[in-house]
C-alpha cells in the first residue's frame, strides 16, 4: 500500500481548466445524472482531467472539478487519493508503468517485471527516469488475473508478459510508439493459448464442422412431435360391476 499525497507545491500549476472540448464533454456527462446527483460524475471528470494534464492530477484540477460538481474539496480529494488509477505526482511522459503485484501475477512472474522497472526506469517507484520519459509503480490486482502477469500504461493493459515481451513493450514506448495492448503472447483475450478447446460442436463456433456459415443460419424451428395415443388393453379397462 502506497502513501498517496499531492505533488509538492513547486510542481503544482497555478490553475487548471478544461479545454473547450473537454468542458463540453464534462457538461454532457454531468447531464446523465439527476441535478441533485451530479457528484456521481466525479470519477469520469477526474479521469478526463488527468488525461488532459499529462496523466497526473494537480491540486488545481481536483478543486476545479469539486467546484464544477458543487462538492466540498475534501470529498474530491478523498476520491483522488483513494484510487490508484489517479496519479498525484508527475509521471513519465511516454509511459507510467503500473505493475500488478497481487498473488496471481506474482506467481506468474511479476517480480521479474519489477526488476526490469528498477533497472530500466528507476530503483524506486514514483520516480521519473533520468530522461523523464518513464515512471513505474506496483499496484494491486487490476482485474486481468487470467492474463497474468500484466501491466497497465495509462488507459491500456499489456498482458501475458514475459521479461522479453515486457522489454519489447518498453522499447516501443521509448521510440514514441504505442504498442498494441492486450495479450503479448498471441492468444486472443483469455482463450487457451492455441485457440478454443471446447464448444467446437456448437453452431455459433466457427471452428465447428458446419463452419462460420452455420452461425449465419437462423436456427430452424422445431415442431413438437405429435403425441401418440396411449395404447389400451383389456387389462387397462375399468372392470364393470354387475
Ligand atoms: S492479480 Fe494481477 S491482474 Fe489480478
XYZ file of C-alpha atoms and ligand atoms in Angstrom:
246
model
C 0.000 0.000 0.000
C 1.489 3.316 -1.000
C 1.158 6.673 0.715
C -0.759 8.922 -1.626
C -0.028 12.615 -1.274
C -0.362 15.582 -3.575
C 2.741 16.626 -5.503
C 4.926 19.284 -3.861
C 3.999 22.933 -4.424
C 6.917 23.594 -6.752
C 5.468 21.292 -9.441
C 1.815 22.304 -8.969
C 0.398 24.520 -11.740
C -1.245 27.788 -10.635
C -4.562 26.886 -12.248
C -6.432 24.280 -14.258
C -9.380 24.466 -16.642
C -10.851 22.006 -19.113
C -10.270 22.644 -22.796
C -13.417 23.677 -24.691
C -13.792 20.118 -25.982
C -13.407 18.550 -22.555
C -15.721 21.115 -20.992
C -18.456 20.197 -23.492
C -17.881 16.502 -22.704
C -17.968 17.168 -18.938
C -21.231 19.120 -19.244
C -22.795 16.289 -21.224
C -21.506 13.713 -18.715
C -22.947 15.607 -15.747
C -26.264 15.783 -17.640
C -26.533 11.985 -17.451
C -27.285 12.252 -13.725
C -30.148 13.950 -11.861
C -29.107 17.519 -10.948
C -29.008 16.692 -7.247
C -26.792 13.663 -8.024
C -24.278 15.303 -10.377
C -21.495 14.417 -7.910
C -21.797 10.895 -9.361
C -19.753 12.195 -12.317
C -16.699 12.788 -10.128
C -14.645 9.789 -11.294
C -15.098 10.277 -15.059
C -14.367 14.004 -14.693
C -11.224 13.376 -12.655
C -10.083 10.843 -15.243
C -10.643 13.296 -18.087
C -8.712 15.972 -16.164
C -5.856 13.524 -15.661
C -5.768 12.675 -19.370
C -5.672 16.383 -20.211
C -2.887 17.107 -17.721
C -0.152 14.675 -18.839
C -1.723 11.823 -16.876
C -1.440 13.283 -13.389
C -3.879 15.292 -11.259
C -2.698 18.594 -9.842
C -4.402 20.174 -6.820
C -5.917 22.865 -9.051
C -7.669 20.228 -11.190
C -9.145 18.479 -8.149
C -10.512 21.788 -6.855
C -11.769 22.767 -10.330
C -13.801 19.579 -10.537
C -15.091 19.982 -6.984
C -16.356 23.452 -7.972
C -17.990 22.074 -11.130
C -19.823 19.404 -9.144
C -20.659 21.577 -6.134
C -18.710 19.239 -3.834
C -16.544 20.137 -0.826
C -12.865 19.972 -1.826
C -12.184 17.284 0.799
C -14.720 14.913 -0.791
C -12.970 15.065 -4.160
C -9.528 14.811 -2.529
C -10.778 11.633 -0.833
C -11.700 10.103 -4.197
C -8.491 11.182 -5.923
C -6.272 9.871 -3.130
C -8.164 6.569 -2.716
C -7.994 5.186 -6.257
C -4.561 4.282 -7.613
C -5.833 4.995 -11.135
C -5.347 8.669 -10.261
C -1.779 9.903 -10.298
C -0.993 12.691 -7.878
C 2.622 13.232 -8.960
C 4.088 13.921 -12.400
C 4.579 10.654 -14.319
C 6.710 9.615 -17.270
C 5.821 11.482 -20.438
C 5.941 8.320 -22.556
C 4.716 5.735 -20.064
C 3.775 5.323 -16.442
C 4.006 1.570 -15.853
C 1.668 0.122 -13.234
C 2.828 -3.420 -12.472
C 0.281 -5.679 -10.814
C 1.887 -7.246 -7.750
C -1.028 -9.291 -6.433
C -0.746 -13.069 -5.954
C -1.697 -14.450 -9.430
C 0.638 -12.007 -11.167
C 3.392 -12.659 -8.609
C 3.065 -16.412 -9.170
C 3.378 -15.836 -12.928
C 6.488 -13.667 -12.811
C 5.575 -10.103 -11.765
C 8.768 -9.920 -9.695
C 10.820 -10.194 -12.889
C 8.844 -7.297 -14.392
C 9.504 -5.203 -11.287
C 13.242 -5.964 -11.560
C 13.164 -4.620 -15.117
C 11.347 -1.461 -13.955
C 14.029 -0.959 -11.325
C 16.880 -1.376 -13.762
C 15.387 0.472 -16.759
C 13.332 3.229 -15.108
C 14.315 3.949 -11.522
C 15.201 1.913 -8.488
C 12.230 3.349 -6.600
C 8.645 3.569 -7.734
C 7.058 7.012 -8.318
C 10.363 8.420 -9.512
C 10.940 9.599 -13.069
C 13.602 8.023 -15.243
C 16.612 10.240 -15.990
C 15.037 11.489 -19.231
C 11.601 11.954 -17.620
C 10.020 9.586 -20.126
C 9.147 6.714 -17.744
C 7.951 6.068 -14.213
C 6.542 2.981 -12.530
C 4.650 1.721 -9.502
C 3.389 -1.568 -8.100
C -0.405 -1.761 -7.848
C -2.970 -4.182 -6.509
C -4.958 -6.506 -8.798
C -6.023 -4.737 -11.981
C -8.650 -7.345 -12.852
C -6.785 -9.220 -15.586
C -5.602 -12.178 -13.474
C -6.352 -14.738 -16.215
C -3.723 -12.979 -18.309
C -1.131 -12.684 -15.541
C 1.367 -11.158 -15.305
C 0.221 -7.820 -16.591
C 0.921 -4.091 -16.532
C -1.190 -1.030 -17.227
C 0.116 2.021 -19.069
C -2.298 4.961 -18.959
C -5.593 3.546 -20.333
C -4.240 0.288 -21.761
C -3.233 -3.074 -20.353
C -0.436 -5.367 -21.569
C -0.869 -8.968 -20.541
C 0.681 -12.447 -20.606
C 4.061 -10.799 -20.279
C 7.480 -12.361 -20.072
C 10.625 -10.375 -19.299
C 11.392 -10.409 -23.042
C 7.975 -9.206 -24.211
C 7.884 -6.591 -21.442
C 11.222 -5.211 -22.645
C 9.778 -5.029 -26.169
C 6.756 -3.079 -24.916
C 9.052 -0.630 -23.120
C 11.260 -0.336 -26.222
C 8.216 0.619 -28.292
C 7.173 3.306 -25.820
C 10.745 4.606 -25.737
C 10.619 5.018 -29.534
C 7.442 7.078 -29.101
C 5.193 4.322 -30.454
C 2.068 2.912 -28.885
C 2.411 -0.885 -28.784
C -0.744 -2.918 -29.354
C -2.368 -3.562 -25.976
C -3.721 -6.911 -24.804
C -2.056 -10.332 -24.507
C 1.550 -10.257 -25.700
C 1.799 -13.994 -26.374
C -0.535 -14.116 -29.358
C -3.571 -15.599 -27.683
C -6.990 -13.992 -28.117
C -8.376 -12.489 -24.906
C -8.320 -15.145 -22.220
C -8.746 -18.090 -24.597
C -6.353 -21.006 -24.149
C -3.052 -20.473 -25.961
C -3.555 -22.113 -29.360
C -7.260 -21.336 -29.589
C -10.544 -22.573 -28.228
C -10.554 -26.173 -27.000
C -14.212 -26.613 -26.129
C -17.695 -25.998 -27.590
C -16.500 -26.853 -31.111
C -19.736 -28.637 -31.915
C -21.994 -25.645 -31.283
C -23.268 -23.778 -34.367
C -22.016 -20.357 -33.151
C -18.456 -21.650 -33.048
C -16.770 -21.006 -36.410
C -14.477 -23.944 -35.718
C -17.429 -26.338 -35.785
C -17.822 -28.829 -38.668
C -20.512 -26.522 -40.156
C -18.076 -23.595 -40.090
C -18.996 -19.923 -39.908
C -21.885 -20.426 -42.342
C -23.727 -22.294 -39.634
C -23.541 -19.244 -37.409
C -25.318 -17.156 -40.073
C -28.254 -19.520 -40.418
C -31.206 -18.874 -38.167
C -31.892 -21.883 -36.034
C -34.675 -23.977 -37.544
C -37.873 -24.009 -35.520
C -38.574 -27.379 -34.048
C -42.189 -28.542 -34.313
C -43.138 -30.651 -31.370
C -43.799 -34.262 -32.339
C -47.431 -35.393 -32.106
C -48.077 -37.464 -29.083
C -49.088 -40.998 -29.949
C -52.415 -42.072 -28.499
C -51.845 -44.229 -25.457
C -52.249 -47.917 -26.113
C -55.030 -49.535 -24.180
C -55.605 -53.152 -23.452
C -58.372 -55.069 -21.809
C -56.340 -55.121 -18.664
C -56.400 -51.248 -18.581
C -60.202 -51.059 -18.790
C -62.030 -50.494 -15.530
C -63.914 -53.549 -14.527
C -67.657 -53.264 -14.795
C -69.534 -54.047 -11.639
C -72.504 -56.264 -12.203
S -3.577 -10.459 -9.794
Fe -2.688 -9.304 -11.379
S -4.416 -8.663 -12.517
Fe -5.282 -9.714 -10.853
